Amino acid sequence: IAGITQAPTSQILAAGRRMTLRCTQDMRHNAMYWYRQDLGLGLRLIHYSNTAGTTGKGEVPDGYSVSRANTDDFPLTLASAVPSQTSVYFCASSDRLDSYNEQFFGPGTRLTVL
Amino acid sequence: GQNIDQPTEMTATEGAIVQINCTYQTSGFNGLFWYQQHAGEAPTFLSYNVLDGLEEKGRFSSFLSRSKGYSYLLLKELQMKDSASYLCAAMDSNYQLIWGAGTKLIIKP
């Protein structure tokens, strides 16, 4: 693994289903983030984690949950998907949360909820 | 509220120079980032400014004026591969990035 990987690459999901988007980084970064990107809007932060064992809410956390059991993995779960969650989801990581830090992005997951 | 404004789309000619502007309003300020995003790909880091002035990095330069809440990205000697969206993001007092919607840059031969 080099950098950040996300899985799946794309997914079509029926409304009401549960879905977990996976994210793994091998850079030993402390901070990780989940964003969604919608046409005409900027990236919006869903949840973040500044170190293993801690998580925080971003701008649009409703309907999503995350966990950070270890440094490398940061899965995002949609408990009961709704069509408004159709989006491209990017996972990112950075060395630290609380200072200048370049964020490195995964390739994204394109999710369609029908 | 927090807000980032940048033009939706710009067109330029191969070999020319283009300036992409960004204005921002955030709760606190810890720097201004520019990212490049090719269609269907992830954003990649271009530049970071926290002090007023111009930072030059090869064909790309970024400028910041904190008093005006203004930044620009300057691309010189444009190449076809520069066709992409350019995302402006300001870091707020909580060290979270507030993102603009991006400027789609179209390069014509």
Tab-separated table of C-alpha atoms in Angstrom:
chain	number	residue	atom	x	y	z
A	1	ILE	CA	0.000	0.000	0.000
A	2	ALA	CA	1.270	3.438	-0.845
A	3	GLY	CA	-0.594	6.433	0.579
A	4	ILE	CA	-4.319	6.111	1.126
A	5	THR	CA	-6.630	3.481	-0.263
A	6	GLN	CA	-10.413	3.460	-0.270
A	7	ALA	CA	-12.901	0.711	-0.971
A	8	PRO	CA	-15.128	0.218	-2.773
A	9	THR	CA	-14.376	2.405	-5.791
A	10	SER	CA	-18.063	2.759	-6.483
A	11	GLN	CA	-21.300	1.369	-5.112
A	12	ILE	CA	-24.997	1.487	-5.882
A	13	LEU	CA	-27.050	1.043	-2.740
A	14	ALA	CA	-30.755	0.726	-2.008
A	15	ALA	CA	-32.165	3.269	0.383
A	16	GLY	CA	-32.361	1.984	3.932
A	17	ARG	CA	-29.342	-0.294	3.601
A	18	ARG	CA	-26.291	-0.071	5.819
A	19	MET	CA	-22.956	0.606	4.155
A	20	THR	CA	-19.369	0.949	5.356
A	21	LEU	CA	-16.783	2.785	3.286
A	22	ARG	CA	-13.256	1.684	4.063
A	23	CYS	CA	-10.151	3.862	4.286
A	24	THR	CA	-6.594	2.775	5.066
A	25	GLN	CA	-3.381	4.820	5.131
A	26	ASP	CA	0.202	3.630	5.502
A	27	MET	CA	1.866	6.985	6.206
A	28	ARG	CA	1.446	6.725	9.994
A	29	HIS	CA	-0.499	9.980	9.944
A	30	ASN	CA	-2.226	10.948	13.157
A	31	ALA	CA	-5.159	12.817	11.639
A	32	MET	CA	-7.765	11.416	9.258
A	33	TYR	CA	-10.827	12.928	7.637
A	34	TRP	CA	-13.923	12.027	5.678
A	35	TYR	CA	-15.317	14.484	3.134
A	36	ARG	CA	-18.151	14.400	0.671
A	37	GLN	CA	-17.970	16.232	-2.630
A	38	ASP	CA	-21.125	17.262	-4.479
A	39	LEU	CA	-21.400	19.104	-7.781
A	40	GLY	CA	-21.285	22.854	-7.284
A	41	LEU	CA	-20.300	22.584	-3.640
A	42	GLY	CA	-16.958	22.537	-1.930
A	43	LEU	CA	-15.675	19.518	-0.072
A	44	ARG	CA	-17.597	19.205	3.177
A	45	LEU	CA	-16.147	17.584	6.255
A	46	ILE	CA	-18.237	14.755	7.688
A	47	HIS	CA	-16.083	13.449	10.555
A	48	TYR	CA	-12.463	13.599	11.548
A	49	SER	CA	-10.039	11.970	13.949
A	50	ASN	CA	-6.922	13.598	15.338
A	51	THR	CA	-5.487	10.370	16.731
A	52	ALA	CA	-6.388	6.733	17.181
A	53	GLY	CA	-9.237	6.352	19.655
A	54	THR	CA	-10.718	9.827	19.158
A	55	THR	CA	-13.198	11.189	16.624
A	56	GLY	CA	-15.010	14.466	16.043
A	57	LYS	CA	-17.934	15.813	14.059
A	58	GLY	CA	-17.443	17.975	11.019
A	59	GLU	CA	-19.850	20.178	9.119
A	60	VAL	CA	-22.283	17.458	7.929
A	61	PRO	CA	-22.129	14.505	10.366
A	62	ASP	CA	-25.820	13.482	10.460
A	63	GLY	CA	-26.477	9.987	9.136
A	64	TYR	CA	-22.800	8.994	9.347
A	65	SER	CA	-20.598	7.416	11.991
A	66	VAL	CA	-16.881	6.675	12.180
A	67	SER	CA	-14.457	4.760	14.336
A	68	ARG	CA	-10.669	4.904	14.749
A	69	ALA	CA	-9.539	1.692	16.380
A	70	ASN	CA	-5.956	2.074	15.118
A	71	THR	CA	-3.745	4.575	13.302
A	72	ASP	CA	-4.225	3.156	9.819
A	73	ASP	CA	-7.956	2.596	9.421
A	74	PHE	CA	-10.857	5.042	9.474
A	75	PRO	CA	-14.125	3.475	8.243
A	76	LEU	CA	-17.230	5.549	7.541
A	77	THR	CA	-20.627	3.928	8.120
A	78	LEU	CA	-24.010	4.953	6.767
A	79	ALA	CA	-26.460	3.296	9.134
A	80	SER	CA	-29.511	3.642	6.879
A	81	ALA	CA	-28.675	5.198	3.520
A	82	VAL	CA	-30.872	7.908	1.984
A	83	PRO	CA	-30.780	9.318	-1.571
A	84	SER	CA	-29.318	12.636	-0.328
A	85	GLN	CA	-26.183	10.702	0.622
A	86	THR	CA	-25.449	10.104	-3.053
A	87	SER	CA	-22.031	11.701	-3.444
A	88	VAL	CA	-18.338	11.132	-3.948
A	89	TYR	CA	-16.650	10.384	-0.630
A	90	PHE	CA	-12.989	11.176	-0.044
A	91	CYS	CA	-10.890	10.006	2.844
A	92	ALA	CA	-7.816	12.088	3.680
A	93	SER	CA	-5.003	12.075	6.196
A	94	SER	CA	-2.406	14.465	7.535
A	95	ASP	CA	0.457	14.304	9.971
A	96	ARG	CA	-1.369	16.393	12.549
A	97	LEU	CA	-4.663	18.172	13.010
A	98	ASP	CA	-3.593	21.235	14.941
A	99	SER	CA	-1.084	22.944	12.719
A	100	TYR	CA	-0.173	23.482	9.101
A	101	ASN	CA	-0.641	20.140	7.506
A	102	GLU	CA	-0.991	19.039	3.924
A	103	GLN	CA	-3.860	16.638	3.556
A	104	PHE	CA	-3.361	13.591	1.349
A	105	PHE	CA	-6.478	12.227	-0.306
A	106	GLY	CA	-7.576	8.754	-1.254
A	107	PRO	CA	-9.002	8.060	-4.730
A	108	GLY	CA	-12.609	8.398	-3.581
A	109	THR	CA	-15.725	6.247	-3.441
A	110	ARG	CA	-18.625	7.118	-5.727
A	111	LEU	CA	-21.828	6.194	-3.898
A	112	THR	CA	-25.306	6.182	-5.421
A	113	VAL	CA	-28.301	5.644	-3.156
A	114	LEU	CA	-31.522	4.755	-4.948
B	1	GLY	CA	-20.693	32.310	8.702
B	2	GLN	CA	-17.708	30.838	6.933
B	3	ASN	CA	-17.462	31.224	3.195
B	4	ILE	CA	-15.060	30.770	0.308
B	5	ASP	CA	-15.710	32.362	-3.086
B	6	GLN	CA	-13.952	31.556	-6.322
B	7	PRO	CA	-15.027	31.702	-9.976
B	8	THR	CA	-16.845	28.657	-11.286
B	9	GLU	CA	-14.998	28.380	-14.571
B	10	MET	CA	-12.166	30.049	-16.473
B	11	THR	CA	-10.727	29.539	-19.953
B	12	ALA	CA	-7.152	30.234	-21.010
B	13	THR	CA	-4.812	29.499	-23.892
B	14	GLU	CA	-1.892	27.086	-23.846
B	15	GLY	CA	1.338	28.952	-23.055
B	16	ALA	CA	-0.462	31.882	-21.436
B	17	ILE	CA	-0.806	33.003	-17.806
B	18	VAL	CA	-3.972	32.734	-15.727
B	19	GLN	CA	-4.864	34.039	-12.270
B	20	ILE	CA	-7.533	32.312	-10.187
B	21	ASN	CA	-8.885	34.457	-7.365
B	22	CYS	CA	-10.292	33.378	-4.030
B	23	THR	CA	-11.867	35.376	-1.214
B	24	TYR	CA	-12.518	33.902	2.178
B	25	GLN	CA	-14.331	34.571	5.442
B	26	THR	CA	-13.561	32.240	8.316
B	27	SER	CA	-13.747	32.106	12.087
B	28	GLY	CA	-10.076	32.582	12.753
B	29	PHE	CA	-7.433	31.897	10.157
B	30	ASN	CA	-4.586	29.421	10.050
B	31	GLY	CA	-3.598	29.534	6.421
B	32	LEU	CA	-4.811	29.245	2.848
B	33	PHE	CA	-4.388	26.143	0.714
B	34	TRP	CA	-4.677	25.512	-3.015
B	35	TYR	CA	-5.329	22.052	-4.385
B	36	GLN	CA	-5.569	20.736	-7.934
B	37	GLN	CA	-8.193	18.170	-8.881
B	38	HIS	CA	-8.329	16.493	-12.271
B	39	ALA	CA	-11.722	15.164	-13.316
B	40	GLY	CA	-12.548	11.913	-11.572
B	41	GLU	CA	-9.461	12.053	-9.376
B	42	ALA	CA	-8.544	13.072	-5.842
B	43	PRO	CA	-7.396	16.587	-4.921
B	44	THR	CA	-3.627	17.044	-4.685
B	45	PHE	CA	-1.808	19.759	-2.726
B	46	LEU	CA	-0.349	22.712	-4.599
B	47	SER	CA	0.476	25.454	-2.108
B	48	TYR	CA	0.056	26.898	1.385
B	49	ASN	CA	0.219	30.544	2.497
B	50	VAL	CA	-0.112	31.846	6.027
B	51	LEU	CA	1.858	35.107	5.750
B	52	ASP	CA	1.098	37.945	3.355
B	53	GLY	CA	2.939	37.804	0.079
B	54	LEU	CA	3.799	35.642	-2.851
B	55	GLU	CA	5.042	32.056	-2.701
B	56	GLU	CA	6.554	30.778	-5.940
B	57	LYS	CA	6.885	27.130	-6.838
B	58	GLY	CA	7.922	26.519	-10.410
B	59	ARG	CA	5.177	27.521	-12.836
B	60	PHE	CA	2.722	28.007	-9.969
B	61	SER	CA	2.644	30.907	-7.504
B	62	SER	CA	0.204	31.710	-4.732
B	63	PHE	CA	-0.476	35.066	-3.116
B	64	LEU	CA	-2.153	35.952	0.166
B	65	SER	CA	-3.487	39.178	1.657
B	66	ARG	CA	-4.816	38.479	5.153
B	67	SER	CA	-6.189	41.985	5.631
B	68	LYS	CA	-8.302	41.638	2.490
B	69	GLY	CA	-9.247	37.979	2.945
B	70	TYR	CA	-7.920	37.355	-0.543
B	71	SER	CA	-5.687	34.895	-2.315
B	72	TYR	CA	-4.840	34.055	-5.883
B	73	LEU	CA	-3.186	31.191	-7.689
B	74	LEU	CA	-1.071	32.179	-10.684
B	75	LEU	CA	-0.296	29.602	-13.337
B	76	LYS	CA	2.341	30.448	-15.941
B	77	GLU	CA	3.256	28.808	-19.245
B	78	LEU	CA	-0.004	26.928	-19.264
B	79	GLN	CA	0.051	23.345	-20.483
B	80	MET	CA	-2.873	21.178	-21.555
B	81	LYS	CA	-2.312	19.007	-18.477
B	82	ASP	CA	-3.175	22.040	-16.318
B	83	SER	CA	-6.817	21.573	-17.320
B	84	ALA	CA	-8.359	20.735	-13.954
B	85	SER	CA	-10.342	22.205	-11.098
B	86	TYR	CA	-8.462	24.367	-8.602
B	87	LEU	CA	-9.750	24.304	-5.052
B	88	CYS	CA	-9.178	27.098	-2.563
B	89	ALA	CA	-9.441	26.173	1.133
B	90	ALA	CA	-8.972	28.274	4.263
B	91	MET	CA	-8.046	26.755	7.606
B	92	ASP	CA	-10.176	28.113	10.443
B	93	SER	CA	-9.453	28.510	14.140
B	94	ASN	CA	-10.256	24.812	14.740
B	95	TYR	CA	-7.741	23.823	12.054
B	96	GLN	CA	-10.551	22.596	9.826
B	97	LEU	CA	-10.422	23.355	6.116
B	98	ILE	CA	-13.294	25.360	4.631
B	99	TRP	CA	-13.404	24.629	0.918
B	100	GLY	CA	-14.510	26.623	-2.064
B	101	ALA	CA	-16.520	24.899	-4.805
B	102	GLY	CA	-13.521	24.993	-7.127
B	103	THR	CA	-12.629	26.760	-10.354
B	104	LYS	CA	-12.709	24.625	-13.468
B	105	LEU	CA	-9.848	25.736	-15.719
B	106	ILE	CA	-10.184	24.938	-19.413
B	107	ILE	CA	-7.029	25.210	-21.508
B	108	LYS	CA	-7.400	25.711	-25.238
B	109	PRO	CA	-4.634	25.050	-27.754
